[in-house]
């Protein structure tokens, strides 16, 4: 203990240093550093000074000074409250370090606080323990650890005590354990060599802490806008001060200029901006995306690159067996994850025997919801603690997948273990790539069960289980096994072989035990992608967002997953390993990041991810980084937007991120981007609204200055009442406008794009100018109608009070109509719907009611120096107030005539209009087959302005195309990828395969669909030259061709007709469609209807299968129906969608 104490003083406690956080007072004061706040504080201080120096003292100046202070305080309170409620302040990293641990001190085992560990301590570890510090194993018994919290990869890795050299990262050392990771199997003892901040975990912490929080694009834009507005206010105030000075005393001229400055500064803008962003935060929270910093809401909308992790982000981090090959047949396995829900197709005796042997040859445990697997241990694959409300695996995830598959086949591993107890084992050996166990057979004797890499296990087999018995393993059957293995591996599956043999006893040499085996079959498994990821990836692609995968996994595995979810579609993505990144300087790294759109970073460390983020940001990209492990934290902090997984993510990742996905759904990112883009557009809308009001307030003041009127037409207190009382609620209602329908079909805006663009400025001057002219005319008309000279007016004169009341009321009413005008950019308000935003109407009504109170309530009359208005005055002001809306409607009509567009971005469609499913703009369509049907379709599409490319192996087929055909003809086979890429398949919008059933265009269609992710239409035709087309229907061949062209054309031009369609001979059609969610779980046999509708094929997880009688539908199944033409209406109603007929 004394030695331990000395070392504790030397090395410090085994805990991570707490990050310094600003106190509440400092956070509150930070709200006052905003430039608008500084200008207003300065104005308030000067107003106080003029109040104290003037004799007699003017109470109005005191009211103005207090009012300005209240404005600043209100903005500060709103900003502080929103930030404080969104930002977590807990030090979450400490939660990942265990509180106690078992150590060997003074020759005995004792339990001590983990913070008291010192280098040199020997800790005892077993399954379920969290590693308390970095340590080296001195004794290990079948010990495996889950390094997900450190590396991001959830597969358990075996550790032993053998000395070894470590040429790569220390985390690759097989004899070392690291703080924050978990022991999932076995036991051991290890000596501590690093504690606290000196650990690998501490290194990641330092990387995270050293990263300064990045300023979002909106922060930069608002800061620039504040500087310009403040500079403009000071310049105009100084100019008018100089103009007024000769006729007024200095104090009066100064107070007048101060009022001008107050009129130009949008006092309500900071509060409106904060609350509008908070509305965006709440909208995202309802969609399971928790944003911790308000300004990050808008930053999501400007994202240009998403750097995403693989395990747990794109995939479920749960290995799942999807294929079992036994007795010469391939059997699909339904269901995903660790829940034993699903079934093995046709689970005959040989399949059950394979899965029984595989389950007995496992050390892992399958733990039900609420269970602990025998101790309070972690789940597998998600970091410390696991998910105790779901099924989980304690041990190796690959073995867990085998246990789940066995359960789906009705096998109880516990009952089998009891019937065939294990008496010996040969643990997994990385060199041999297999493991084996010895069991007592129920009928006597012993059985060796083995599983491992197919190529290794196959070399030790002499027989194969076939036709109910062991048959000699011939070269032919060995080649068949290799072919199946290659086929499964090509699908991105991890393949394991399972074998068995009889043994004379439990002892003996391992080589002898693992030879002469009988191969039972193969299992193919994968870490399944999340169901919604592919759709989210497609949405991001449409939005012009580049997706880069960064993972610690093997390049082949990474590419397989990337292809499965749609990140990779081309033939040769750029795959870069961490070792190659180490050889690149910053210039070379920048060039790499600027490369092709399909980039995969594999075997990368936290430093590699951070370098990649930095390089992307140097190129001007707005980078969002997703991740769930502690290894992702530095990149999350350095990125513009860090996105952490909420359910499976580690606390350090959630702490470093600015957005947390509560449901771990990658699809929530696409939703957040959509909402973020909407927030930016809405901010522009209420900027036009707010600054139009400022122009309206400034106009009469400037007019009074140059006409020599001695008083201001609107006081600073009245301006504050407008900016904070009447304008804030409508501005917020504009901020609540829902996203536009095509917001995800636009490219991201540039990082340097100005919030105050010239178009925004022109619209502010247009609307504000009309408003200013109207209220200025009202003011001077009322003054002139009284016949009183300018010099006789005082602030208490009733005519003056009526005039300033009319100015204030005129601005309030005008702003009501301006709010309606700015809802759309080009579309008429009548088409967008006058009542489609009831919040705006209600907010405008509140503003008018508040103005009425200021005009009629005696107390408020004294505060704001107003007078009651007659009904005729309100009528005149309403008419003048509607002028901006009328003028803006004329402007929009002129824009529509000048640049006609189909639809309006700025508003929502109301009433009948174009078919929303119809594709807009020209498409690139590739047609494989230039026969009479193909040439007719190509001619029609080209005449409509589409980019048509035709592929046909016969150069003479070109003669079928009409003269003047504007498309391109490529001589080659659609089966050839070279021909497809020469035709530009990577950028195609649709691919049409025309086939008589005996050519290779069907293969080209599958290639276009699965490799290049291009929507496909397949038309199965007979050769019209053999006069077999539509035989027996009594219609000419030309009419049949015309009908087929019509169906394909309609399919191409409508988005909701995107599923693959195959047109047959006019009597029977093949229809391919994704099943709606409400059919999930139904047996596919139920879909057969009176012989008129029949299921012929199911595509599940990218793989085709012929459904058995009891096969159940799963989410995202794509089913091919053979349907009689007379039953299309029945199928349409069954699926709830159009089918292109």
PDB file of N, CA and C in Angstrom, residues 785-845:
ATOM      1  N   UNK A 785     -52.698  68.687 -43.097  1.00  0.00           N
ATOM      2  CA  UNK A 785     -54.144  68.925 -43.020  1.00  0.00           C
ATOM      3  C   UNK A 785     -54.522  69.756 -41.810  1.00  0.00           C
ATOM      4  N   UNK A 786     -53.683  69.750 -40.772  1.00  0.00           N
ATOM      5  CA  UNK A 786     -54.000  70.533 -39.567  1.00  0.00           C
ATOM      6  C   UNK A 786     -53.764  72.020 -39.784  1.00  0.00           C
ATOM      7  N   UNK A 787     -52.930  72.411 -40.768  1.00  0.00           N
ATOM      8  CA  UNK A 787     -52.632  73.811 -41.035  1.00  0.00           C
ATOM      9  C   UNK A 787     -51.721  74.451 -40.020  1.00  0.00           C
ATOM     10  N   UNK A 788     -51.114  73.691 -39.136  1.00  0.00           N
ATOM     11  CA  UNK A 788     -50.236  74.220 -38.093  1.00  0.00           C
ATOM     12  C   UNK A 788     -48.804  74.243 -38.616  1.00  0.00           C
ATOM     13  N   UNK A 789     -48.086  75.359 -38.427  1.00  0.00           N
ATOM     14  CA  UNK A 789     -46.679  75.423 -38.860  1.00  0.00           C
ATOM     15  C   UNK A 789     -45.826  74.378 -38.132  1.00  0.00           C
ATOM     16  N   UNK A 790     -44.762  73.960 -38.798  1.00  0.00           N
ATOM     17  CA  UNK A 790     -43.868  72.951 -38.209  1.00  0.00           C
ATOM     18  C   UNK A 790     -43.320  73.406 -36.861  1.00  0.00           C
ATOM     19  N   UNK A 791     -42.961  74.680 -36.775  1.00  0.00           N
ATOM     20  CA  UNK A 791     -42.288  75.180 -35.573  1.00  0.00           C
ATOM     21  C   UNK A 791     -43.184  75.150 -34.354  1.00  0.00           C
ATOM     22  N   UNK A 792     -44.500  75.062 -34.536  1.00  0.00           N
ATOM     23  CA  UNK A 792     -45.420  75.103 -33.400  1.00  0.00           C
ATOM     24  C   UNK A 792     -45.687  73.730 -32.779  1.00  0.00           C
ATOM     25  N   UNK A 793     -45.152  72.714 -33.370  1.00  0.00           N
ATOM     26  CA  UNK A 793     -45.442  71.373 -32.854  1.00  0.00           C
ATOM     27  C   UNK A 793     -44.527  71.036 -31.686  1.00  0.00           C
ATOM     28  N   UNK A 794     -45.140  70.421 -30.668  1.00  0.00           N
ATOM     29  CA  UNK A 794     -44.385  69.863 -29.538  1.00  0.00           C
ATOM     30  C   UNK A 794     -44.786  68.385 -29.406  1.00  0.00           C
ATOM     31  N   UNK A 795     -44.057  67.672 -28.531  1.00  0.00           N
ATOM     32  CA  UNK A 795     -44.347  66.248 -28.362  1.00  0.00           C
ATOM     33  C   UNK A 795     -45.721  66.002 -27.748  1.00  0.00           C
ATOM     34  N   UNK A 796     -46.275  67.000 -27.043  1.00  0.00           N
ATOM     35  CA  UNK A 796     -47.585  66.818 -26.412  1.00  0.00           C
ATOM     36  C   UNK A 796     -48.736  67.304 -27.284  1.00  0.00           C
ATOM     37  N   UNK A 797     -48.427  67.860 -28.446  1.00  0.00           N
ATOM     38  CA  UNK A 797     -49.482  68.386 -29.312  1.00  0.00           C
ATOM     39  C   UNK A 797     -50.362  67.228 -29.776  1.00  0.00           C
ATOM     40  N   UNK A 798     -51.691  67.357 -29.657  1.00  0.00           N
ATOM     41  CA  UNK A 798     -52.580  66.225 -30.023  1.00  0.00           C
ATOM     42  C   UNK A 798     -52.465  65.819 -31.485  1.00  0.00           C
ATOM     43  N   UNK A 799     -52.281  66.788 -32.400  1.00  0.00           N
ATOM     44  CA  UNK A 799     -52.145  66.440 -33.823  1.00  0.00           C
ATOM     45  C   UNK A 799     -50.872  65.624 -34.055  1.00  0.00           C
ATOM     46  N   UNK A 800     -49.776  66.037 -33.400  1.00  0.00           N
ATOM     47  CA  UNK A 800     -48.524  65.287 -33.530  1.00  0.00           C
ATOM     48  C   UNK A 800     -48.693  63.870 -32.991  1.00  0.00           C
ATOM     49  N   UNK A 801     -49.365  63.730 -31.838  1.00  0.00           N
ATOM     50  CA  UNK A 801     -49.562  62.406 -31.260  1.00  0.00           C
ATOM     51  C   UNK A 801     -50.411  61.525 -32.180  1.00  0.00           C
ATOM     52  N   UNK A 802     -51.435  62.129 -32.811  1.00  0.00           N
ATOM     53  CA  UNK A 802     -52.233  61.359 -33.776  1.00  0.00           C
ATOM     54  C   UNK A 802     -51.373  60.937 -34.968  1.00  0.00           C
ATOM     55  N   UNK A 803     -50.502  61.844 -35.431  1.00  0.00           N
ATOM     56  CA  UNK A 803     -49.683  61.549 -36.606  1.00  0.00           C
ATOM     57  C   UNK A 803     -48.694  60.407 -36.322  1.00  0.00           C
ATOM     58  N   UNK A 804     -48.022  60.476 -35.151  1.00  0.00           N
ATOM     59  CA  UNK A 804     -47.055  59.404 -34.845  1.00  0.00           C
ATOM     60  C   UNK A 804     -47.790  58.092 -34.586  1.00  0.00           C
ATOM     61  N   UNK A 805     -48.999  58.152 -34.060  1.00  0.00           N
ATOM     62  CA  UNK A 805     -49.782  56.926 -33.874  1.00  0.00           C
ATOM     63  C   UNK A 805     -50.125  56.319 -35.226  1.00  0.00           C
ATOM     64  N   UNK A 806     -50.459  57.169 -36.201  1.00  0.00           N
ATOM     65  CA  UNK A 806     -50.769  56.658 -37.532  1.00  0.00           C
ATOM     66  C   UNK A 806     -49.531  56.043 -38.189  1.00  0.00           C
ATOM     67  N   UNK A 807     -48.370  56.623 -37.948  1.00  0.00           N
ATOM     68  CA  UNK A 807     -47.137  56.030 -38.491  1.00  0.00           C
ATOM     69  C   UNK A 807     -46.905  54.646 -37.885  1.00  0.00           C
ATOM     70  N   UNK A 808     -47.022  54.559 -36.554  1.00  0.00           N
ATOM     71  CA  UNK A 808     -46.801  53.268 -35.896  1.00  0.00           C
ATOM     72  C   UNK A 808     -47.834  52.237 -36.358  1.00  0.00           C
ATOM     73  N   UNK A 809     -49.112  52.634 -36.384  1.00  0.00           N
ATOM     74  CA  UNK A 809     -50.154  51.706 -36.812  1.00  0.00           C
ATOM     75  C   UNK A 809     -49.988  51.331 -38.284  1.00  0.00           C
ATOM     76  N   UNK A 810     -49.563  52.281 -39.095  1.00  0.00           N
ATOM     77  CA  UNK A 810     -49.351  51.995 -40.513  1.00  0.00           C
ATOM     78  C   UNK A 810     -48.258  50.967 -40.723  1.00  0.00           C
ATOM     79  N   UNK A 811     -47.173  51.077 -39.936  1.00  0.00           N
ATOM     80  CA  UNK A 811     -46.089  50.089 -40.062  1.00  0.00           C
ATOM     81  C   UNK A 811     -46.572  48.717 -39.609  1.00  0.00           C
ATOM     82  N   UNK A 812     -47.321  48.674 -38.509  1.00  0.00           N
ATOM     83  CA  UNK A 812     -47.812  47.380 -38.004  1.00  0.00           C
ATOM     84  C   UNK A 812     -48.723  46.708 -39.030  1.00  0.00           C
ATOM     85  N   UNK A 813     -49.668  47.471 -39.601  1.00  0.00           N
ATOM     86  CA  UNK A 813     -50.580  46.905 -40.597  1.00  0.00           C
ATOM     87  C   UNK A 813     -49.831  46.513 -41.870  1.00  0.00           C
ATOM     88  N   UNK A 814     -48.895  47.362 -42.270  1.00  0.00           N
ATOM     89  CA  UNK A 814     -48.118  47.041 -43.467  1.00  0.00           C
ATOM     90  C   UNK A 814     -47.305  45.762 -43.271  1.00  0.00           C
ATOM     91  N   UNK A 815     -46.744  45.586 -42.069  1.00  0.00           N
ATOM     92  CA  UNK A 815     -45.967  44.380 -41.790  1.00  0.00           C
ATOM     93  C   UNK A 815     -46.836  43.127 -41.831  1.00  0.00           C
ATOM     94  N   UNK A 816     -48.082  43.259 -41.472  1.00  0.00           N
ATOM     95  CA  UNK A 816     -48.997  42.113 -41.574  1.00  0.00           C
ATOM     96  C   UNK A 816     -49.055  41.619 -43.024  1.00  0.00           C
ATOM     97  N   UNK A 817     -49.168  42.550 -43.965  1.00  0.00           N
ATOM     98  CA  UNK A 817     -49.251  42.171 -45.375  1.00  0.00           C
ATOM     99  C   UNK A 817     -47.877  41.773 -45.934  1.00  0.00           C
ATOM    100  N   UNK A 818     -46.813  42.386 -45.425  1.00  0.00           N
ATOM    101  CA  UNK A 818     -45.464  41.980 -45.848  1.00  0.00           C
ATOM    102  C   UNK A 818     -45.207  40.521 -45.449  1.00  0.00           C
ATOM    103  N   UNK A 819     -45.675  40.150 -44.256  1.00  0.00           N
ATOM    104  CA  UNK A 819     -45.517  38.757 -43.817  1.00  0.00           C
ATOM    105  C   UNK A 819     -46.177  37.783 -44.772  1.00  0.00           C
ATOM    106  N   UNK A 820     -47.337  38.138 -45.291  1.00  0.00           N
ATOM    107  CA  UNK A 820     -48.002  37.286 -46.276  1.00  0.00           C
ATOM    108  C   UNK A 820     -47.212  37.254 -47.584  1.00  0.00           C
ATOM    109  N   UNK A 821     -46.638  38.386 -47.963  1.00  0.00           N
ATOM    110  CA  UNK A 821     -45.935  38.473 -49.238  1.00  0.00           C
ATOM    111  C   UNK A 821     -44.675  37.619 -49.260  1.00  0.00           C
ATOM    112  N   UNK A 822     -43.919  37.608 -48.161  1.00  0.00           N
ATOM    113  CA  UNK A 822     -42.611  36.947 -48.181  1.00  0.00           C
ATOM    114  C   UNK A 822     -42.713  35.434 -48.040  1.00  0.00           C
ATOM    115  N   UNK A 823     -43.907  34.888 -47.875  1.00  0.00           N
ATOM    116  CA  UNK A 823     -44.044  33.435 -47.779  1.00  0.00           C
ATOM    117  C   UNK A 823     -43.613  32.731 -49.053  1.00  0.00           C
ATOM    118  N   UNK A 824     -43.738  33.387 -50.185  1.00  0.00           N
ATOM    119  CA  UNK A 824     -43.334  32.792 -51.454  1.00  0.00           C
ATOM    120  C   UNK A 824     -42.406  33.742 -52.182  1.00  0.00           C
ATOM    121  N   UNK A 825     -41.563  33.164 -53.056  1.00  0.00           N
ATOM    122  CA  UNK A 825     -40.643  33.977 -53.834  1.00  0.00           C
ATOM    123  C   UNK A 825     -41.215  34.330 -55.208  1.00  0.00           C
ATOM    124  N   UNK A 826     -41.920  33.369 -55.823  1.00  0.00           N
ATOM    125  CA  UNK A 826     -42.448  33.594 -57.166  1.00  0.00           C
ATOM    126  C   UNK A 826     -43.930  33.273 -57.263  1.00  0.00           C
ATOM    127  N   UNK A 827     -44.389  32.354 -56.462  1.00  0.00           N
ATOM    128  CA  UNK A 827     -45.767  31.888 -56.568  1.00  0.00           C
ATOM    129  C   UNK A 827     -46.743  32.887 -55.959  1.00  0.00           C
ATOM    130  N   UNK A 828     -47.899  32.995 -56.566  1.00  0.00           N
ATOM    131  CA  UNK A 828     -48.927  33.878 -56.034  1.00  0.00           C
ATOM    132  C   UNK A 828     -49.397  33.382 -54.673  1.00  0.00           C
ATOM    133  N   UNK A 829     -49.677  34.327 -53.789  1.00  0.00           N
ATOM    134  CA  UNK A 829     -50.185  33.964 -52.465  1.00  0.00           C
ATOM    135  C   UNK A 829     -51.507  33.211 -52.575  1.00  0.00           C
ATOM    136  N   UNK A 830     -52.317  33.565 -53.550  1.00  0.00           N
ATOM    137  CA  UNK A 830     -53.603  32.892 -53.714  1.00  0.00           C
ATOM    138  C   UNK A 830     -53.412  31.421 -54.040  1.00  0.00           C
ATOM    139  N   UNK A 831     -52.380  31.106 -54.821  1.00  0.00           N
ATOM    140  CA  UNK A 831     -52.132  29.710 -55.152  1.00  0.00           C
ATOM    141  C   UNK A 831     -51.497  28.981 -53.972  1.00  0.00           C
ATOM    142  N   UNK A 832     -50.632  29.653 -53.237  1.00  0.00           N
ATOM    143  CA  UNK A 832     -50.014  29.023 -52.073  1.00  0.00           C
ATOM    144  C   UNK A 832     -51.036  28.777 -50.980  1.00  0.00           C
ATOM    145  N   UNK A 833     -52.079  29.589 -50.935  1.00  0.00           N
ATOM    146  CA  UNK A 833     -53.103  29.413 -49.916  1.00  0.00           C
ATOM    147  C   UNK A 833     -53.016  30.485 -48.855  1.00  0.00           C
ATOM    148  N   UNK A 834     -53.973  31.391 -48.853  1.00  0.00           N
ATOM    149  CA  UNK A 834     -53.950  32.497 -47.893  1.00  0.00           C
ATOM    150  C   UNK A 834     -53.997  31.996 -46.462  1.00  0.00           C
ATOM    151  N   UNK A 835     -54.694  30.876 -46.237  1.00  0.00           N
ATOM    152  CA  UNK A 835     -54.885  30.378 -44.872  1.00  0.00           C
ATOM    153  C   UNK A 835     -54.030  29.137 -44.586  1.00  0.00           C
ATOM    154  N   UNK A 836     -53.038  28.872 -45.433  1.00  0.00           N
ATOM    155  CA  UNK A 836     -52.234  27.652 -45.249  1.00  0.00           C
ATOM    156  C   UNK A 836     -51.220  27.786 -44.131  1.00  0.00           C
ATOM    157  N   UNK A 837     -50.988  29.016 -43.637  1.00  0.00           N
ATOM    158  CA  UNK A 837     -50.148  29.187 -42.446  1.00  0.00           C
ATOM    159  C   UNK A 837     -50.969  29.964 -41.415  1.00  0.00           C
ATOM    160  N   UNK A 838     -51.827  29.269 -40.674  1.00  0.00           N
ATOM    161  CA  UNK A 838     -52.693  29.983 -39.717  1.00  0.00           C
ATOM    162  C   UNK A 838     -51.900  30.659 -38.613  1.00  0.00           C
ATOM    163  N   UNK A 839     -50.704  30.153 -38.308  1.00  0.00           N
ATOM    164  CA  UNK A 839     -49.892  30.790 -37.261  1.00  0.00           C
ATOM    165  C   UNK A 839     -49.529  32.216 -37.645  1.00  0.00           C
ATOM    166  N   UNK A 840     -49.242  32.420 -38.920  1.00  0.00           N
ATOM    167  CA  UNK A 840     -48.885  33.770 -39.368  1.00  0.00           C
ATOM    168  C   UNK A 840     -50.073  34.716 -39.258  1.00  0.00           C
ATOM    169  N   UNK A 841     -51.242  34.250 -39.647  1.00  0.00           N
ATOM    170  CA  UNK A 841     -52.437  35.092 -39.530  1.00  0.00           C
ATOM    171  C   UNK A 841     -52.715  35.432 -38.068  1.00  0.00           C
ATOM    172  N   UNK A 842     -52.582  34.428 -37.205  1.00  0.00           N
ATOM    173  CA  UNK A 842     -52.810  34.670 -35.781  1.00  0.00           C
ATOM    174  C   UNK A 842     -51.798  35.627 -35.197  1.00  0.00           C
ATOM    175  N   UNK A 843     -50.516  35.465 -35.582  1.00  0.00           N
ATOM    176  CA  UNK A 843     -49.469  36.352 -35.055  1.00  0.00           C
ATOM    177  C   UNK A 843     -49.671  37.784 -35.531  1.00  0.00           C
ATOM    178  N   UNK A 844     -50.049  37.945 -36.812  1.00  0.00           N
ATOM    179  CA  UNK A 844     -50.324  39.284 -37.310  1.00  0.00           C
ATOM    180  C   UNK A 844     -51.507  39.911 -36.602  1.00  0.00           C
ATOM    181  N   UNK A 845     -52.527  39.117 -36.299  1.00  0.00           N
ATOM    182  CA  UNK A 845     -53.685  39.626 -35.558  1.00  0.00           C
ATOM    183  C   UNK A 845     -53.302  40.079 -34.161  1.00  0.00           C
TER     184      UNK A 845
END
